[in-house]
XYZ file of C-alpha atoms in Angstrom:
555
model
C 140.994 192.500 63.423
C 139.092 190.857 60.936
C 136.647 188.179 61.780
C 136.799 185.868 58.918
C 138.851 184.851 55.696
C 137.198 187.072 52.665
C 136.803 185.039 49.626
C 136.313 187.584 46.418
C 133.777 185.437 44.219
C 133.353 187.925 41.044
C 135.470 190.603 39.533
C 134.583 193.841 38.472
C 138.190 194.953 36.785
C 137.756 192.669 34.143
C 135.226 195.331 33.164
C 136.938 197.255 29.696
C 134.714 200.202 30.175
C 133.147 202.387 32.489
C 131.354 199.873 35.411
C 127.493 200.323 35.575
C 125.092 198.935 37.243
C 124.051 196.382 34.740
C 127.605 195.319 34.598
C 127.240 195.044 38.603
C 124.160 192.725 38.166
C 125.124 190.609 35.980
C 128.188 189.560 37.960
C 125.676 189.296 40.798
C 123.514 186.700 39.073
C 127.009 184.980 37.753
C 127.864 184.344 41.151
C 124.301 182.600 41.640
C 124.759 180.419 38.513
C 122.864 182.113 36.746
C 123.756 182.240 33.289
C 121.736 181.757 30.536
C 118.979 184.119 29.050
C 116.665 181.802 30.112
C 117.546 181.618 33.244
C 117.644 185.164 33.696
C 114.722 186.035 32.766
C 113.057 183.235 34.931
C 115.143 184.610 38.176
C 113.966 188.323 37.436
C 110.660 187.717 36.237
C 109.246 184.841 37.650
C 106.364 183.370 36.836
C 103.974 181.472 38.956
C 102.044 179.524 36.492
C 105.593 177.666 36.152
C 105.464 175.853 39.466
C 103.327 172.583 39.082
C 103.900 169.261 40.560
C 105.486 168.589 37.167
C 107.745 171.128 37.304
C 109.064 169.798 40.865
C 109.299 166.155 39.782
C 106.215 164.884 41.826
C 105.238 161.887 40.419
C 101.930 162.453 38.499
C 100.460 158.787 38.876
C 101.252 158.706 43.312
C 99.650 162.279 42.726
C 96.586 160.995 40.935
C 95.998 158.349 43.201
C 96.238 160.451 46.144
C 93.427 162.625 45.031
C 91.390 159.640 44.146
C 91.741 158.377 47.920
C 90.604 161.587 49.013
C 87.587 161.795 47.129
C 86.661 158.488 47.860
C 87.105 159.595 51.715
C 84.892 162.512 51.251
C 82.491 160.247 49.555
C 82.057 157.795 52.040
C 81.962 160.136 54.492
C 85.052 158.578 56.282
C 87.079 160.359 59.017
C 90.148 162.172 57.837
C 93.705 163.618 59.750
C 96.077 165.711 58.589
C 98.903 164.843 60.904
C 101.434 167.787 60.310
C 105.001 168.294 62.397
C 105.303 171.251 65.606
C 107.592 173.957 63.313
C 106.574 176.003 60.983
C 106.620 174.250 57.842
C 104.559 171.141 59.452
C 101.875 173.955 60.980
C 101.505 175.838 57.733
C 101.056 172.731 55.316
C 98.632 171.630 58.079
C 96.838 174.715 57.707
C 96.371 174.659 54.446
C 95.464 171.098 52.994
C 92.667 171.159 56.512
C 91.383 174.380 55.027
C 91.357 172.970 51.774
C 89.391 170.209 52.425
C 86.969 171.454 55.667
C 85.687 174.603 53.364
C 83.651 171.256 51.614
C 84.104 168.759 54.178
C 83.609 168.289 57.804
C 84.581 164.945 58.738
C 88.671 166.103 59.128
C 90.838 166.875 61.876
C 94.305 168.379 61.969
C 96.393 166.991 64.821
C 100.269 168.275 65.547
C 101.717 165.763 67.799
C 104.007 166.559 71.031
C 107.364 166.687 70.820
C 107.821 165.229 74.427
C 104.628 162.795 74.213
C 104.515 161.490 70.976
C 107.921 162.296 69.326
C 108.981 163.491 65.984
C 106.723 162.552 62.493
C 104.283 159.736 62.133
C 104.449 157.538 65.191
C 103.038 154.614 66.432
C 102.240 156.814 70.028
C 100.655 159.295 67.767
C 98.379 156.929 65.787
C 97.324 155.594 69.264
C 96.445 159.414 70.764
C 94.455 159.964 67.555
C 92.494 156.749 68.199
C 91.909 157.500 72.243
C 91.176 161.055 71.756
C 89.120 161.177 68.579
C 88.325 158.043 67.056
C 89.754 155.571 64.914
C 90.477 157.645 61.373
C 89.917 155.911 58.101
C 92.681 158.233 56.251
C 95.821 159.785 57.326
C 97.898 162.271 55.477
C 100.757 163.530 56.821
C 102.411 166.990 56.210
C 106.199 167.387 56.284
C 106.988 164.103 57.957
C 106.488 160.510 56.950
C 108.780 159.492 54.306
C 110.868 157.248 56.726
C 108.121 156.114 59.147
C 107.503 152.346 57.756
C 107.343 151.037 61.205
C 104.192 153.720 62.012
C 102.607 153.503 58.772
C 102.654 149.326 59.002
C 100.706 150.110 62.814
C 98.223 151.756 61.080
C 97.888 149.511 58.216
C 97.858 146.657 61.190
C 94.367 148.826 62.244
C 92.843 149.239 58.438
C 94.053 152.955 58.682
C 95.214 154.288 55.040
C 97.788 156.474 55.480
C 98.862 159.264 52.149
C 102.601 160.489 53.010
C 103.265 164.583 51.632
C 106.850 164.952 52.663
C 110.313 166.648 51.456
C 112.567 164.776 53.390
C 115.361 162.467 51.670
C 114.140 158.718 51.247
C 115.332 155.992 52.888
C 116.260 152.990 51.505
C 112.786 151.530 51.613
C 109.925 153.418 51.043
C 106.520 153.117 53.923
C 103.890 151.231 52.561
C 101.186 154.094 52.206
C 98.157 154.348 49.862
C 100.714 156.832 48.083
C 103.221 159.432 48.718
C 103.276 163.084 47.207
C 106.816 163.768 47.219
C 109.946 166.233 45.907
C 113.009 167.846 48.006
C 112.746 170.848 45.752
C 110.154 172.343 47.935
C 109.733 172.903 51.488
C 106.809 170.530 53.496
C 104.090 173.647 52.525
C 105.217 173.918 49.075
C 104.257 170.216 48.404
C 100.743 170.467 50.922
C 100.197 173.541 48.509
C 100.544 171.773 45.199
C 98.174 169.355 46.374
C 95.818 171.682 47.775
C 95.883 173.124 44.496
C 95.269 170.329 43.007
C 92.193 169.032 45.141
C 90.751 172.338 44.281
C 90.981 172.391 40.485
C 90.459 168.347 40.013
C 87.908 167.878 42.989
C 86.580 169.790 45.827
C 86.004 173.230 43.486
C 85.778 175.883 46.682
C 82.700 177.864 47.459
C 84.742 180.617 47.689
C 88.306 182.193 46.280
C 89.260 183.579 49.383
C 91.611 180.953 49.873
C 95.024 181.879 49.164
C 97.477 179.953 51.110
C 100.874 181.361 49.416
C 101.040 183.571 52.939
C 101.442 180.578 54.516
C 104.205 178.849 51.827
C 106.255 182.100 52.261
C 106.241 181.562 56.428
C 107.424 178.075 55.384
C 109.669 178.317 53.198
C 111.620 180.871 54.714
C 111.470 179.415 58.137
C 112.676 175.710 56.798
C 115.635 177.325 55.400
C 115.386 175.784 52.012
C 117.661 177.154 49.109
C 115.533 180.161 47.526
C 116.238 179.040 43.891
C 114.099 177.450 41.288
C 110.284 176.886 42.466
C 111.168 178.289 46.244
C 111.831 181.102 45.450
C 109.230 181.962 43.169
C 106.220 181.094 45.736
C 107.897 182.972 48.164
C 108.474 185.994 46.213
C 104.563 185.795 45.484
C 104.203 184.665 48.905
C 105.443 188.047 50.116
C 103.320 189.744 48.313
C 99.670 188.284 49.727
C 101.267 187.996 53.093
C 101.975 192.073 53.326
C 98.235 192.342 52.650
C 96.929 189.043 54.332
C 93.779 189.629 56.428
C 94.231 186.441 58.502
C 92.424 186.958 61.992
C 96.017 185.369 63.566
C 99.060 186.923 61.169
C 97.699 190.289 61.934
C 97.323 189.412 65.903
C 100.968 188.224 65.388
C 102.392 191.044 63.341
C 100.424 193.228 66.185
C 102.149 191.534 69.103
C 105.200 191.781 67.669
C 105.418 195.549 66.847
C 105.937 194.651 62.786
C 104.228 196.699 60.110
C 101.929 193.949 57.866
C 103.420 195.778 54.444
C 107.017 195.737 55.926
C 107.485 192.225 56.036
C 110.362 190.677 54.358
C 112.511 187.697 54.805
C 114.508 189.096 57.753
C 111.354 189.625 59.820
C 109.811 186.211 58.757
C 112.916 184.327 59.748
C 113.890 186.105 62.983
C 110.629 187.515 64.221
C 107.824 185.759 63.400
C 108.653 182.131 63.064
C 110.591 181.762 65.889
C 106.970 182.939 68.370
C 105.374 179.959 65.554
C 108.202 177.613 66.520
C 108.190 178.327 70.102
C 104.661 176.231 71.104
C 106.740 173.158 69.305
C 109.586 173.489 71.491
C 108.679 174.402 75.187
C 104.681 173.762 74.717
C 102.147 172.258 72.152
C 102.187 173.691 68.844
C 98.640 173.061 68.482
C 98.173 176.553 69.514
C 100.471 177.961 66.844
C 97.961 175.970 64.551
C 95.070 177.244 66.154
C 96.233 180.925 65.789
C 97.091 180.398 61.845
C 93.357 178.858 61.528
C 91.414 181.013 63.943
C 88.891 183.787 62.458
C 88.049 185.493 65.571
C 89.999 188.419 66.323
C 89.884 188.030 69.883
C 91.115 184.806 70.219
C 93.818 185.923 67.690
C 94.808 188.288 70.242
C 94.822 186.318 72.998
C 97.234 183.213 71.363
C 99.048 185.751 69.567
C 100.183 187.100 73.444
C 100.971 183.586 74.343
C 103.003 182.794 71.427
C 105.262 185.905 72.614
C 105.111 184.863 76.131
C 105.992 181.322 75.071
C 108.628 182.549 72.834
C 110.067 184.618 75.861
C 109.885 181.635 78.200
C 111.922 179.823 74.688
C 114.256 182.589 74.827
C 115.481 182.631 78.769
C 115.480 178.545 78.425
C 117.764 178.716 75.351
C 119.649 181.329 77.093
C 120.214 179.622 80.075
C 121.068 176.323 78.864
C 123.296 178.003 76.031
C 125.486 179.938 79.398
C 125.536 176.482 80.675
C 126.656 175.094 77.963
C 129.299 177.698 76.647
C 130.707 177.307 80.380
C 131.719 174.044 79.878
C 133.403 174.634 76.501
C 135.546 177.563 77.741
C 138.247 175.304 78.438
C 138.781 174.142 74.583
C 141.575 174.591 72.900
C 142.720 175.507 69.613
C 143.569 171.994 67.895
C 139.717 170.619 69.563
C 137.941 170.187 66.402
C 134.726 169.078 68.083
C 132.064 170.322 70.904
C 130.031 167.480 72.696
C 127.610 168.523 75.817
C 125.479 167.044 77.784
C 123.106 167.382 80.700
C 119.926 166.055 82.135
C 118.395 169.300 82.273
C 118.369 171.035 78.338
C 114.829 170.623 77.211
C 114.983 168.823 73.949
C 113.191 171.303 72.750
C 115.423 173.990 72.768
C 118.927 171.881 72.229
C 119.512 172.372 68.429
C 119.211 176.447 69.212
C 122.301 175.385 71.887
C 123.781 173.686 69.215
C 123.679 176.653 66.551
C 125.118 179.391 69.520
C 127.942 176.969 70.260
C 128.447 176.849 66.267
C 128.467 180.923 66.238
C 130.513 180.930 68.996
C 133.129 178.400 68.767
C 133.255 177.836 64.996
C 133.089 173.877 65.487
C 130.393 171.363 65.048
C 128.961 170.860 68.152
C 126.030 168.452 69.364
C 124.031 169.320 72.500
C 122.445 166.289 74.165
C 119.044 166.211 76.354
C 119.727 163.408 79.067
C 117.195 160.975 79.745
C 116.621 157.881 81.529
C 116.445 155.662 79.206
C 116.863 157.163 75.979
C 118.607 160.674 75.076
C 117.590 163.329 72.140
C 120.564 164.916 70.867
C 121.036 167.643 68.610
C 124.008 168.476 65.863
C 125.157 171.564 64.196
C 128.059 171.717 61.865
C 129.983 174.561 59.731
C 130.235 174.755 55.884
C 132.106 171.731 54.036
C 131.615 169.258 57.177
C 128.646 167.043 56.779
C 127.323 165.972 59.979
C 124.737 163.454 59.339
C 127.498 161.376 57.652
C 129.908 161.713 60.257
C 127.307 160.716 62.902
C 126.307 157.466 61.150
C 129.952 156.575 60.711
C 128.841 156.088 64.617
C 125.277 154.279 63.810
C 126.530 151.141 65.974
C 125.471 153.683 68.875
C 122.307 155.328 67.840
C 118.593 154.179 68.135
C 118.020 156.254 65.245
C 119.512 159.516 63.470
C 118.522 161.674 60.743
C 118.519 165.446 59.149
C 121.167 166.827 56.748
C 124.744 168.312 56.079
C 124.338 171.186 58.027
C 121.894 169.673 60.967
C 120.715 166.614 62.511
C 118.956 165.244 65.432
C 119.391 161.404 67.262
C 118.714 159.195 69.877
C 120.891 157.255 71.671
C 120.326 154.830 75.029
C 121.835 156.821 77.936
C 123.878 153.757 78.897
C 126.175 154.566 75.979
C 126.180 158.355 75.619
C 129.395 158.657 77.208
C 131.061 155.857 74.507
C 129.323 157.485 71.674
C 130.555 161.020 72.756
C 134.073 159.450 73.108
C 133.863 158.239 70.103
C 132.659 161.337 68.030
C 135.739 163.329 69.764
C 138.357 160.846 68.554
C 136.755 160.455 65.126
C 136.994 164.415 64.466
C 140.816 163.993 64.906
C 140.713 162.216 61.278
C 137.356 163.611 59.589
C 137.265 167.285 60.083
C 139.864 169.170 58.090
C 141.508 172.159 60.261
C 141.305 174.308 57.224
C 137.096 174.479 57.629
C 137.955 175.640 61.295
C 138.222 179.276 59.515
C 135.024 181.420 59.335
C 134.624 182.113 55.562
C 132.861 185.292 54.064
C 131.959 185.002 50.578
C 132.164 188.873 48.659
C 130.562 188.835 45.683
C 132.996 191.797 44.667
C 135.064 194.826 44.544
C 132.793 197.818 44.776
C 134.522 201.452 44.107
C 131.785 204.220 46.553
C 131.355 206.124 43.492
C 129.226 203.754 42.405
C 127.027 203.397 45.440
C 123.638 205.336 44.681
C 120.036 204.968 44.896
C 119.603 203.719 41.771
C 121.822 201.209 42.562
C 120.043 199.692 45.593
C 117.084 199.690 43.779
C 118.493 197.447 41.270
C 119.537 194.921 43.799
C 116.404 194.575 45.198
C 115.456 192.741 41.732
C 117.441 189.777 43.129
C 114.891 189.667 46.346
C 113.929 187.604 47.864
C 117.347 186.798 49.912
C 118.220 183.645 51.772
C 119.387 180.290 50.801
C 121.129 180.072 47.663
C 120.047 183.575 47.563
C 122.249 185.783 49.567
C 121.995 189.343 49.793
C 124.520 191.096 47.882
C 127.911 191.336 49.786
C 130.548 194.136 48.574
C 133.685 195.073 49.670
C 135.590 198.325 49.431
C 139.155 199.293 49.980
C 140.982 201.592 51.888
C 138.234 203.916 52.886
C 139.237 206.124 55.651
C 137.786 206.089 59.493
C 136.167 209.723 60.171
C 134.429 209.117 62.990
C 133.673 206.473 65.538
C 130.524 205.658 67.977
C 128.680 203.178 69.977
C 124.915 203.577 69.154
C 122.009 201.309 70.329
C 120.128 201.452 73.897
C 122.862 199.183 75.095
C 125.873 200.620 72.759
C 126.563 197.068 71.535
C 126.508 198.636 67.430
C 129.443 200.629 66.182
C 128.628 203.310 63.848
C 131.239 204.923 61.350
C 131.331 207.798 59.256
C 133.432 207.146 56.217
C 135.124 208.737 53.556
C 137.104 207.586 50.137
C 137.444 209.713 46.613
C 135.104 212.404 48.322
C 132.416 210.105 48.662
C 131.009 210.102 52.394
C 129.546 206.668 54.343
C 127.949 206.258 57.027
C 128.118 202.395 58.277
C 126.895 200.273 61.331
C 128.391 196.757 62.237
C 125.535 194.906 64.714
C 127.222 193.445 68.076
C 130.428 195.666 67.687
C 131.242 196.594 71.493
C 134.737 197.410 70.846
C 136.691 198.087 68.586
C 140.694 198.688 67.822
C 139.583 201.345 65.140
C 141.049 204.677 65.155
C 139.869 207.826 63.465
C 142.209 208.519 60.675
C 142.312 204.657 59.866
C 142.562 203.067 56.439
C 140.410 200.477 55.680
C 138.595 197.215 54.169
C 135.224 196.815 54.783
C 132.722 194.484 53.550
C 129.265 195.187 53.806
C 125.412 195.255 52.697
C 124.206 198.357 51.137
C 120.562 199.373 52.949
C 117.976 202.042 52.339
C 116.978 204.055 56.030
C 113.825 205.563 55.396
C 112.877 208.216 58.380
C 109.994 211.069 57.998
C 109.431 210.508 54.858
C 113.255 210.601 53.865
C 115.488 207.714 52.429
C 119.456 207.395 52.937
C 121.801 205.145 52.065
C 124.042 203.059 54.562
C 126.520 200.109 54.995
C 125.464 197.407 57.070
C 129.184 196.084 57.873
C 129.802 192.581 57.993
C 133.858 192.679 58.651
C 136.316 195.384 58.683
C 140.395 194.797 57.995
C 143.037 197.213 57.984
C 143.921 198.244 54.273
């Protein structure tokens, strides 16, 4: 019955008197590693002062120098790009360092390139649409991309273009050869195009006005990049939040509009599920210059009108991911249990839309899969993997095939020439036989404890929401009870794809919902595990309690 292996992280019994809630909290923030008094105090009262480019080991001097360039740029009056990436993080850090800069000066240009036309990052196609479109620039500075391009940053040196790299991505072994490079992987793209912003406005361009604040735009980021919400992350989004439920940007509001959200409701589920996926859509099936343009835009009514194409575009995202991802699941029905890997393929996934293949075969299948877009000549692929398997390593164990490859543990995108994409697919099967261990096969849920319902109460929730913001690093509190008892049983939903349950243990009623339950073997009268989220339902101006379940096991 159960979907997954529980794994009990912390331990409540160990308790020699009465449990309350601090004891509960503390073995929360034990689980998170964190410890000390010091770091306590830093994870439930952060402080924003504390992040500086210091403080996220940017080096000073390659910051220094970049500022310098600028204001020599501005000074000369010499024609400036900020060359960002088509998702979220690369839109937003546009946003901000072109703001920065165009409330003072005029002479810049923010340019997203095309993810069919002009490819990933700094490129040597994008350098050369900048230059037949708008001009030869004397300055680049890139946003969220860059850090590997030597090839593209060596074109534009080759054409007297200066290019500043602002990036988070691992280093390669050699490092472009750019006027200077503003770099940490503690932050998300936007955290670092914020710390600079920050600093062009204290050390240079001094704004006309303090109606700036871009931390709306770091907490879209960071959220949407999926970066670990420790440390510096989490403490700009956790302010983030906070200006972005009262932002009065012409475009969020359009957005929030559009899609039926409430501006002073928004929270980390809504960002990452609701609002950058219509951002991220443009990138993948269109141009994301529009996602740009709806972020910058100060009329209302053009607000409006991008903020309905973003949905439509998302829609148009959503049937295309669908589609592909039926197509795709299709071919995979015929795996069996001992096939550690999933490789498809066809001419007709839009590489736009292939990793979100990728991450449904992963929730469906439980193995790392790659989805492949089919070209001519050359093919994009995309991989997702499962905790404990890193993916990017186990694809350039296969580098003899690729054009090129990059990304991280958990995801990764590559090229390969068409001509071999049926050797390098053989390959990758064959190799999973020896590198992926069939004990990470197993879906893991990590419970942060043993939770007795007497203790769950109001005042309770309200002390976990302390620990908020949740996401990477970060995760929402997960409890688990034993042997409550199954009172009642329904489908709910305008489909009846949710189960609800009424509970019961010790006196102490429950009521419970488990998402995508459209069966179940439960019978009233049953005894039970269940682990779950504790939520607050607020309706007319009344608040109750309920368990979001996660999995359910008989006691």
């Amino acid at each position: 019955m159960a979907r997954y292996k529980w794994k009990i992280i912390g331990d409540l019994k160990s308790q020699k008197t009465e449990v309350k809630i601090e004891n509960i909290i503390d073995l929360l923030l034990q689980n998170r590693d964190i410890k000390t008094k010091k770091q306590i105090e830093e994870f439930l009262d952060p402080d924003l002062a504390s992040v500086t480019p210091k403080s996220v080991d940017i080096d000073l001097s390659e910051l220094k120098k970049t500022v310098e360039r600028i204001n020599k740029a501005i000074r000369k009056n010499e024609k400036i790009i900020i060359y960002g990436d088509y998702d979220v993080d690369g839109i937003c850090g546009t946003a901000i360092l072109w703001e920065t800069i165009y409330k003072n000066y005029k002479n810049v240009l923010p340019h997203i390139p095309h993810r069919v036309d002009e490819g990933y990052g700094l490129s040597i196609k994008g350098i050369d649409h900048i230059i037949n479109n708008n001009g030869k620039p004397d300055l680049i500075i890139t946003v969220d991309n860059g850090i590997v391009a030597s090839e593209a940053v060596n074109y534009a040196n080759q054409n007297k273009i200066d290019v500043i790299i602002t990036d988070h991505h691992v280093k390669g072994d050699k490092l472009p050869e750019a006027i200077s490079i503003v770099h940490t992987t503690k932050l998300c793209g936007t955290g670092v195009a914020y710390l600079l912003a920050q600093e062009l406005k204290t050390k240079n361009l001094k704004p006309k006005t303090d109606d700036d604040n871009h931390l709306e735009l770091v907490a879209l980021a960071t959220v949407a990049d999926l970066v670990p919400l420790i440390g510096a992350n989490r403490v700009l989004l956790k302010f983030g939040l906070e200006e972005l439920r009262r932002t009065t940007r012409a475009g969020l509001l359009a957005l929030f509009a559009e899609a039926s959200i409430k501006r002073n409701e928004i929270d980390t589920y809504r960002i990452g599920h609701v609002i950058a996926p219509r951002l991220n859509a443009t990138g993948r099936v269109a141009h994301a210059m529009d996602s740009l343009r709806l972020i910058c835009t100060k009329d209302h009514k053009k607000a409006e009108d991008l903020a309905r194409l973003l949905g439509q575009t998302n829609k148009d995202r959503q049937a295309l991911t669908s589609e592909s991802t039926l197509h795709a699941n299709l071919i995979t029905e015929s795996i069996t249990a001992d096939q550690k890997f999933i490789f498809v393929h066809n001419k007709d996934y839009n590489p736009g839309i292939i990793g979100l293949v990728a991450s449904r075969l992963v929730e469906m299948h439980y193995r790392p899969s790659v989805v492949v877009s089919v070209g001519d000549k050359l093919s994009k692929g995309s991989a997702r993997s499962i905790r404990g398997f890193n993916i990017i390593e186990f694809l350039r164990l296969h580098s003899d095939y690729l054009v090129d490859a990059g990304g991280h543990p958990m995801a990764a995108g590559f090229t390969v020439e068409t001509e071999k994409l049926e050797l390098f697919r053989d390959a990758l099967i064959k190799s999973s036989i020896e590198h992926v261990d069939i004990n990470l096969l197993d879906r893991m849920l990590d419970i942060d404890m043993s939770l007795e319902p007497t203790l769950i109460n109001i005042d309770l929730y309200h002390s976990l929401t302390a620990l908020a913001p949740f996401g990477m690093a970060n995760p929402e509190p997960l409890f688990m009870s034993e042997g409550v008892v199954v009172e009642e049983i329904s489908f709910v939903g305008r489909e009846r794809k949710h189960l609800k349950l009424r509970l019961s243990k010790d006196g102490i009623k429950l009521e419970a919902i488990m998402f995508g339950m459209d069966q179940t073997d439960l019978k009233v009268g049953d005894s039970i595990d269940i682990a779950y989220i504790i939520k607050l339902d607020r309706w007319n101006g009344a608040e109750k309690l309920s368990l979001v379940v996660r999995d359910v096991r008989l006691s």
